[in-house]
Amino acid sequence: MKIRFICLLLLAFTAALLSGCWDRKEMNTLAIVLGAGIDHTPGNQVMLTLQLARPGYTLGAANGGEEPGIWVVSETGRTVYEAQGKLANRLSRRIYWSHNVILVFGEDAARQGIRRYTSFFSRSMQDRETTWVMVAPGQARDILETSSVLEDSSAQAAAYLERAGTCYGIRFLDLKVMLAAKGDNPVAPRVEVVASGVTPVLDEEEPVRTKSAALTGTAVFRDDKLVGWLDETETRGLLWLRGELEQGVVVVPSPDNPGKYSSVEIIGMHMKVKPQYDGNTVRCNVKIVTEGELREQQSTEVDITQPEIHAELENKMAGVIANEARLALNKAQEEYGVDIFNFGTAFHRKYPREWAELQDRWNEVFTGVQVDLTVEANLKFTGLTGRRGSIKE
Amino acid sequence: MLDKGKIGSLQAVFLLVSMVLPTALLYISAHTSRHAGQDGWISLMLAVFAALAIARLAVSLARRFPGQTLFQFPEHILGRWPGKAVAVLYVWWFFHMNAEIIRQFGNFLVAAFMTHTPLIVFELLIVLIAAYAVRGGLEVFTRANQIILPFILGLIIITNILIAPEIDLKKLLPVFSDSGAVPVLKGAVMPASWLGEIVIVAVLLPYLDRGQKAFKIAVTATLITGLILLITFVTDIALFSPQLTVAALFPELSKVRIISLGNFLERLEAITMGIWIAGGLIKISLFYWAAVLGSAQCLELKDYRPLVLPAGVILLALSVMLHENIIEQVNFLGAFWGPYALFLFQTGIPLFLLAAAAARGLGGQERQ
């Protein structure tokens, strides 16, 4: 019995050694990174900006009046790791990357090419491939220096926005896959600081106007270099053409009156690309099939329960979607000359032999690709109302 | 018989799965897609066929000499000294292979989890535990494996289910036109040399409860391992595309890092680490045991246990000395290990022994 007890005691004691001696990490010795930003400085250096969680403020500190639970630091270096090393020398705690949720590239850095920065993040064993990537017009630092009213930090808020599918969300993994594919070019959401709301303050003349980071479109790359932007409508087109739209509202003109609109919530979609090649020209048949739910109808004249009206609304919806897709397509083909729709990969899969010749000048070929777009829109549900009550018999 | 242990058929299947699966799992996709790109699954299937042929070869050979292991019957076939030389070669191979595995074991833990911890710490710990298991004998680590392997298989299945929403099987297209026959064959060499470790049935046969089932056991184990490796390869490619799979040192680890279910079930690397440590222990113990048993049988000792600790020291020293750094080992295994293990120890020598035995009419006719 005594021996058993001693054994048990010894066994329990080993728990103290389990964390290891050289690589132990204690919560109270870590500076937890929530967001990271990469900027290119005029001296051809990298400026790394880190949004760190402030100890003691980490949870629930977002209530008005209190200080936000974050702290933002920046440093420059020839490499990302050098900049991080310089920061580490100034911080009393060890920089810990495992909880980093966003990676923001500043515009200059993105224009110079992002491959020189991505290596640090793929080699790191702390950083994750699930980190959300975004590009800021201007400096990445400005994005990280904002705070969030609803979340603990602006990094988390931006990550939630991106995850929710408000724009074309790209994780670091997706970015790497896009960079590695020859028939594709990377895209990433554009993140900007915008005036976001007002916090009323008692006994003061001026309420506090808050600014926060928001996703306002898409950055378009040629290989690893930023070439331009898509606005929010064009981003929708991009999502349609990549078959990645998860949610969103299509505003459709009413069949009887173009000045009045109906809102349709997208509940599902499917996209198929069929490339065709005759040795000279490449054509792409793109078919988009989508399902929606009618959520709003301004017109009081038309009866949605009538099959022909229903069908007409579906047609108009298909037209709106096709138009959005065309906007993105035209911009990519005519203005930027890059395939951001992964059509090259679809071509590669169908014509593996011909791809060998075309792959190195695919973007050039892409600008001349004739795209035949068909959109099929299905209105599956109409909310809790069928025919509007105000429609007269 | 130096080891009095006897193991049942199911135990043997489990042991042979643990021999290859846990470590191959981590590297398979990178090594195979390096040559064959997204067509590596064809390579893997070829490798499974090669391993089945090797199993057939090893069983046919060992059946001719009941009660004898791979370290004993070469003497009967080739005469005392040439036979001993062959046995010593195999002992060396088991030492060498195990040293490589121990190095891989340590490399992974240091590279992926604990950068500041010296490599030797992990290697020493695993060799000590394996030495303890080997002293206990074949039955001991076989039984331990009976508990460990179901956990490993369960964890592999769970991770693959969790990653399922992320995968895009279209990344496996186009089939066979980016690679072609030669790259696919090249891609098959490495997995074949891993699955071909099944040649160890020529050592295990005398210790099987029902020796006549040896081939069935080897086939079952190879098919289970092959199937899981195939699933692993397909999901890795469908997740990362071939380019990124080749770039990753540990594609399986990268895969588990992606898992994020509902933003709360994530950071599951501990699973990979658990599979690696538990499976690695069984694998290292088995080859350790084979090396020690082989040494004792070559030297015609009465007991193999006095050799366990000295052999451990050799293994540890060898594993540290073999390679300067991780890239050197990856390159060595990628370029040299396949032909070395596959063509020499898994097919070349056994074929030669079988041909010589048949030509000299040695050993009882093989019975089904």
GROMACS .gro file of C-alpha atoms in nm, chain A residues 18-23 25 94 98-101 121-122 124-130 160 163 171 173-174 176-177 180-182 271 348-350 352-353 355, chain B residues 38 110-118 121-122 166 168 170-174 177-178 239-241 243-244 254 256-260 262-263 266-269:
model
   76
   18LEU     CA    1   0.545   1.702  -1.907
   19SER     CA    2   0.553   2.049  -2.052
   20GLY     CA    3   0.920   2.004  -2.132
   21CYS     CA    4   1.209   2.214  -2.017
   22TRP     CA    5   1.327   2.400  -2.323
   23ASP     CA    6   1.000   2.475  -2.497
   25LYS     CA    7   0.523   2.828  -2.270
   94ARG     CA    8   0.744   3.638  -2.597
   98SER     CA    9  -0.085   3.082  -3.267
   99HIS     CA   10  -0.392   3.299  -3.214
  100ASN     CA   11  -0.330   3.535  -3.500
  101VAL     CA   12  -0.651   3.565  -3.702
  121PHE     CA   13   0.407   3.257  -4.241
  122SER     CA   14   0.428   2.912  -4.402
  124SER     CA   15   0.625   2.922  -3.884
  125MET     CA   16   0.492   2.639  -3.673
  126GLN     CA   17   0.284   2.880  -3.467
  127ASP     CA   18   0.108   3.058  -3.747
  128ARG     CA   19  -0.183   2.889  -3.912
  129GLU     CA   20  -0.297   2.839  -4.268
  130THR     CA   21  -0.645   2.939  -4.151
  160TYR     CA   22  -1.554   3.748  -3.849
  163ARG     CA   23  -1.558   3.433  -4.240
  171ARG     CA   24  -0.744   3.213  -4.586
  173LEU     CA   25  -0.410   2.835  -4.735
  174ASP     CA   26  -0.633   2.957  -5.020
  176LYS     CA   27  -0.103   2.971  -5.123
  177VAL     CA   28  -0.310   2.742  -5.344
  180ALA     CA   29   0.083   2.789  -5.672
  181ALA     CA   30  -0.174   2.734  -5.949
  182LYS     CA   31  -0.072   2.845  -6.295
  271MET     CA   32  -2.137   2.703  -6.101
  348HIS     CA   33  -0.598   2.247  -6.773
  349ARG     CA   34  -0.831   1.970  -6.654
  350LYS     CA   35  -1.008   1.942  -6.985
  352PRO     CA   36  -0.406   1.873  -7.033
  353ARG     CA   37  -0.190   1.847  -7.346
  355TRP     CA   38  -0.233   2.339  -7.148
  431GLN     CA   39  -0.172   1.449  -5.840
  503VAL     CA   40   1.177   1.923  -3.290
  504ALA     CA   41   1.085   2.080  -3.625
  505ALA     CA   42   0.712   2.097  -3.568
  506PHE     CA   43   0.668   2.142  -3.195
  507MET     CA   44   0.971   2.204  -2.978
  508THR     CA   45   1.243   2.390  -3.163
  509HIS     CA   46   1.462   2.461  -2.866
  510THR     CA   47   1.470   2.109  -2.727
  511PRO     CA   48   1.777   1.908  -2.829
  514VAL     CA   49   1.626   1.418  -2.576
  515PHE     CA   50   1.342   1.276  -2.784
  559GLU     CA   51  -1.249   2.145  -4.703
  561ASP     CA   52  -1.198   1.957  -5.350
  563LYS     CA   53  -1.124   1.819  -5.867
  564LYS     CA   54  -0.766   1.896  -5.770
  565LEU     CA   55  -0.688   1.533  -5.862
  566LEU     CA   56  -0.761   1.615  -6.226
  567PRO     CA   57  -0.635   1.575  -6.493
  570SER     CA   58  -0.157   1.345  -6.842
  571ASP     CA   59   0.058   1.572  -6.626
  632LEU     CA   60  -0.677   2.009  -4.994
  633PHE     CA   61  -0.339   2.152  -5.087
  634SER     CA   62  -0.297   2.081  -5.459
  636GLN     CA   63   0.247   2.194  -5.555
  637LEU     CA   64   0.188   2.272  -5.189
  647SER     CA   65  -0.049   2.081  -4.218
  649VAL     CA   66  -0.473   1.869  -3.930
  650ARG     CA   67  -0.384   2.235  -3.869
  651ILE     CA   68  -0.650   2.340  -4.118
  652ILE     CA   69  -0.933   2.170  -3.928
  653SER     CA   70  -1.160   2.428  -3.776
  655GLY     CA   71  -1.744   2.595  -3.589
  656ASN     CA   72  -1.450   2.807  -3.477
  659GLU     CA   73  -0.942   2.342  -3.387
  660ARG     CA   74  -0.570   2.315  -3.317
  661LEU     CA   75  -0.578   1.938  -3.330
  662GLU     CA   76  -0.205   1.893  -3.391
   0.00000   0.00000   0.00000
